[in-house]
Amino acid sequence: MARLRDMTKLIRSKNAGPFLLTLDILFDDRKCYEQVVQAGVLSAQSVARLYKVGVGDVRFFLCPEILAIKATLPRVVGSGDPLDSDVYGAQQIGPLLELEIPALP
């Protein structure tokens, strides 16, 4: 099994306003993109589980024309809140990095 971090060109997170976070998973290889999509382990449900939010709060997008997967979810703490440890939302990729992607049959 490969890890998501080993199959992507870039995984990044960023604010989508003060209360939302956007995750961008970008591929430079169509084969890797298709393997991740077909494996089904990266989905609104898995993002919700990894980031501990409700699945109904996750917007999940497959973008095959640009070999990307995107998700938007609520921030646990708003940007700039005294309890916020990442005001730009740029350090939130950790839960995605070790996601295991099974090989296709």
XYZ file of N, CA and C in Angstrom:
315
model
N 0.843 -1.192 0.000
C 0.000 0.000 0.000
C 0.880 1.244 0.000
N 0.459 2.209 -0.765
C 1.176 3.486 -0.803
C 0.470 4.483 0.111
N 1.204 5.468 0.551
C 0.613 6.560 1.323
C 0.232 7.677 0.364
N -0.799 8.428 0.728
C -1.250 9.523 -0.114
C -0.102 10.491 -0.391
N 0.705 10.790 0.611
C 1.799 11.762 0.431
C 2.798 11.324 -0.631
N 2.915 10.016 -0.867
C 3.862 9.506 -1.852
C 3.292 9.507 -3.270
N 2.007 9.755 -3.398
C 1.345 9.681 -4.701
C 0.972 11.053 -5.256
N 1.221 12.092 -4.514
C 0.758 13.421 -4.901
C 1.908 14.354 -5.252
N 1.556 15.376 -5.996
C 2.501 16.455 -6.291
C 2.520 17.453 -5.137
N 1.333 17.703 -4.570
C 1.199 18.695 -3.516
C -0.055 18.409 -2.702
N 0.066 18.500 -1.398
C -1.086 18.498 -0.500
C -0.972 19.779 0.308
N -2.006 20.606 0.265
C -1.941 21.866 1.009
C -3.291 22.162 1.649
N -3.218 23.006 2.662
C -4.432 23.490 3.316
C -4.339 25.000 3.400
N -5.494 25.629 3.448
C -5.542 27.084 3.559
C -6.918 27.501 4.027
N -6.980 28.697 4.556
C -8.273 29.237 4.965
C -9.144 29.493 3.742
N -10.432 29.299 3.934
C -11.442 29.694 2.955
C -12.385 30.625 3.709
N -11.818 31.687 4.229
C -12.532 32.570 5.141
C -12.127 32.211 6.555
N -12.603 32.944 7.547
C -12.150 32.710 8.926
C -12.701 31.444 9.573
N -13.733 30.842 8.990
C -14.364 29.694 9.638
C -14.328 28.419 8.810
N -13.690 28.462 7.639
C -13.603 27.294 6.766
C -12.154 27.020 6.398
N -11.878 25.753 6.127
C -10.565 25.284 5.719
C -10.722 24.553 4.393
N -9.832 24.797 3.446
C -9.829 24.083 2.175
C -8.598 23.203 2.094
N -8.808 21.967 1.678
C -7.725 21.017 1.454
C -7.607 20.800 -0.048
N -6.403 20.912 -0.574
C -6.132 20.674 -1.984
C -5.164 19.518 -2.095
N -5.547 18.483 -2.851
C -4.684 17.338 -3.108
C -4.458 17.321 -4.610
N -3.218 17.580 -5.020
C -2.897 17.740 -6.437
C -1.960 16.628 -6.899
N -2.242 16.105 -8.067
C -1.470 15.011 -8.655
C -0.822 15.490 -9.948
N 0.332 14.925 -10.304
C 0.897 15.205 -11.620
C 0.868 13.966 -12.498
N 0.210 12.924 -11.999
C 0.136 11.650 -12.710
C -1.314 11.157 -12.696
N -1.906 11.003 -13.867
C -3.306 10.559 -13.952
C -3.496 9.178 -13.334
N -2.526 8.302 -13.467
C -2.634 6.953 -12.900
C -2.788 7.030 -11.377
N -1.981 7.850 -10.725
C -2.084 8.000 -9.267
C -3.424 8.611 -8.882
N -3.850 9.631 -9.613
C -5.153 10.257 -9.337
C -6.263 9.210 -9.420
N -6.268 8.437 -10.499
C -7.314 7.423 -10.692
C -7.249 6.346 -9.619
N -6.055 5.970 -9.203
C -5.917 4.958 -8.151
C -6.544 5.452 -6.852
N -6.273 6.690 -6.487
C -6.835 7.257 -5.257
C -8.356 7.345 -5.360
N -8.857 7.831 -6.481
C -10.306 7.965 -6.657
C -10.978 6.592 -6.620
N -10.442 5.638 -7.375
C -11.064 4.316 -7.444
C -10.972 3.547 -6.132
N -9.934 3.796 -5.356
C -9.801 3.111 -4.064
C -10.917 3.530 -3.113
N -11.394 4.765 -3.248
C -12.508 5.226 -2.431
C -12.167 5.540 -0.984
N -10.896 5.540 -0.632
C -10.533 5.809 0.765
C -10.447 7.300 1.070
N -10.430 8.129 0.047
C -10.466 9.575 0.233
C -11.832 10.048 -0.229
N -12.629 10.493 0.726
C -14.018 10.852 0.460
C -14.473 11.872 1.504
N -15.672 12.359 1.349
C -16.233 13.265 2.361
C -16.263 12.563 3.719
N -16.578 11.281 3.727
C -16.653 10.530 4.976
C -15.275 10.407 5.641
N -14.251 10.104 4.852
C -12.928 9.950 5.450
C -12.363 11.294 5.912
N -12.626 12.364 5.160
C -12.188 13.702 5.589
C -12.878 14.073 6.897
N -14.176 13.809 6.989
C -14.923 14.111 8.215
C -14.344 13.337 9.401
N -14.026 12.079 9.181
C -13.453 11.255 10.257
C -12.067 11.771 10.658
N -11.215 12.038 9.671
C -9.851 12.490 9.957
C -9.806 13.837 10.669
N -10.749 14.730 10.318
C -10.740 16.083 10.871
C -11.796 16.292 11.961
N -12.480 15.201 12.316
C -13.434 15.215 13.436
C -14.524 16.283 13.278
N -15.141 16.275 12.084
C -16.284 17.144 11.800
C -17.407 16.276 11.234
N -18.604 16.813 11.183
C -19.727 16.073 10.622
C -19.582 15.905 9.117
N -19.946 14.727 8.621
C -19.828 14.474 7.182
C -20.674 15.455 6.371
N -21.783 15.906 6.921
C -22.625 16.881 6.236
C -21.987 18.259 6.134
N -20.921 18.479 6.894
C -20.223 19.767 6.862
C -19.065 19.788 5.872
N -18.785 18.649 5.239
C -17.661 18.547 4.307
C -18.179 18.669 2.881
N -17.606 19.606 2.138
C -17.859 19.693 0.696
C -16.657 19.055 0.009
N -16.918 18.075 -0.834
C -15.878 17.249 -1.428
C -16.002 17.293 -2.936
N -14.885 17.536 -3.619
C -14.911 17.709 -5.071
C -13.823 16.887 -5.743
N -14.206 16.136 -6.754
C -13.242 15.487 -7.635
C -13.096 16.381 -8.852
N -11.875 16.676 -9.233
C -11.587 17.573 -10.365
C -10.656 16.851 -11.339
N -11.182 15.883 -12.116
C -10.314 15.080 -12.980
C -9.597 15.887 -14.062
N -10.203 16.970 -14.501
C -9.572 17.751 -15.573
C -8.276 18.419 -15.131
N -8.106 18.618 -13.828
C -6.859 19.208 -13.313
C -6.138 18.257 -12.344
N -6.555 17.007 -12.315
C -5.955 15.977 -11.462
C -5.884 16.440 -10.015
N -7.034 16.850 -9.497
C -7.085 17.367 -8.130
C -8.300 16.836 -7.389
N -8.164 16.770 -6.093
C -9.260 16.476 -5.179
C -9.264 17.612 -4.174
N -10.431 18.162 -3.910
C -10.545 19.300 -2.997
C -11.628 19.007 -1.969
N -11.440 19.539 -0.796
C -12.455 19.430 0.252
C -12.462 20.727 1.044
N -13.650 21.140 1.444
C -13.802 22.307 2.308
C -14.577 21.864 3.538
N -14.105 22.271 4.699
C -14.724 21.859 5.951
C -14.614 22.987 6.963
N -15.430 22.931 8.003
C -15.348 23.985 9.016
C -14.071 23.858 9.841
N -13.512 24.998 10.191
C -12.387 25.015 11.128
C -12.920 24.721 12.516
N -12.193 23.988 13.305
C -12.610 23.696 14.677
C -12.636 24.984 15.493
N -11.672 25.864 15.244
C -11.577 27.168 15.900
C -11.394 28.203 14.803
N -12.122 29.282 14.856
C -12.011 30.322 13.845
C -10.619 30.918 13.773
N -10.232 31.337 12.574
C -8.930 31.967 12.377
C -8.821 33.226 13.235
N -7.732 33.322 13.969
C -7.505 34.478 14.820
C -8.064 34.344 16.221
N -8.822 33.308 16.495
C -9.328 33.057 17.837
C -8.126 32.843 18.778
N -8.232 33.264 20.031
C -7.109 33.037 20.957
C -6.668 31.576 21.058
N -7.562 30.635 20.780
C -7.199 29.214 20.830
C -6.657 28.687 19.499
N -6.603 29.527 18.477
C -6.161 29.116 17.149
C -4.643 29.003 17.105
N -4.145 27.863 16.666
C -2.701 27.657 16.570
C -2.189 27.769 15.134
N -3.094 28.052 14.186
C -2.710 28.119 12.774
C -3.601 29.148 12.075
N -3.278 30.411 12.242
C -4.151 31.492 11.783
C -4.419 31.435 10.278
N -3.480 30.922 9.482
C -3.668 30.854 8.026
C -4.251 29.520 7.554
N -4.362 28.563 8.451
C -4.875 27.242 8.071
C -3.908 26.468 7.200
N -2.652 26.864 7.181
C -1.671 26.292 6.264
C -0.974 25.042 6.799
N -1.231 24.667 8.031
C -0.532 23.531 8.639
C -1.497 22.407 9.007
N -2.541 22.221 8.203
C -3.574 21.251 8.553
C -3.577 20.001 7.682
N -2.469 19.714 7.007
C -2.434 18.566 6.102
C -2.088 17.253 6.792
N -1.603 17.318 8.002
C -1.121 16.135 8.707
C -1.999 14.899 8.621
N -3.302 15.010 8.901
C -4.133 13.808 8.864
C -4.191 13.115 7.504
N -3.909 13.839 6.427
C -3.971 13.248 5.085
C -2.695 12.503 4.702
N -1.580 12.896 5.261
C -0.290 12.404 4.790
C -0.130 10.897 4.879
N -0.596 10.284 5.939
C -0.387 8.850 6.155
C -1.556 7.992 5.636
N -2.532 8.605 4.997
C -3.677 7.858 4.484
C -3.179 6.793 3.516
N -3.513 5.549 3.781
C -3.034 4.438 2.947
C -3.982 4.206 1.777
N -3.385 4.080 0.592
C -4.136 3.893 -0.639
C -3.827 2.498 -1.152
N -4.836 1.622 -1.208
C -4.572 0.263 -1.705
C -4.302 0.258 -3.207
N -3.529 -0.708 -3.636
C -3.248 -0.888 -5.061
C -4.529 -1.360 -5.742
N -4.668 -0.987 -7.001
C -5.821 -1.449 -7.775
C -5.572 -2.885 -8.228
N -6.650 -3.656 -8.344
C -6.469 -5.062 -8.789
C -5.985 -5.141 -10.224
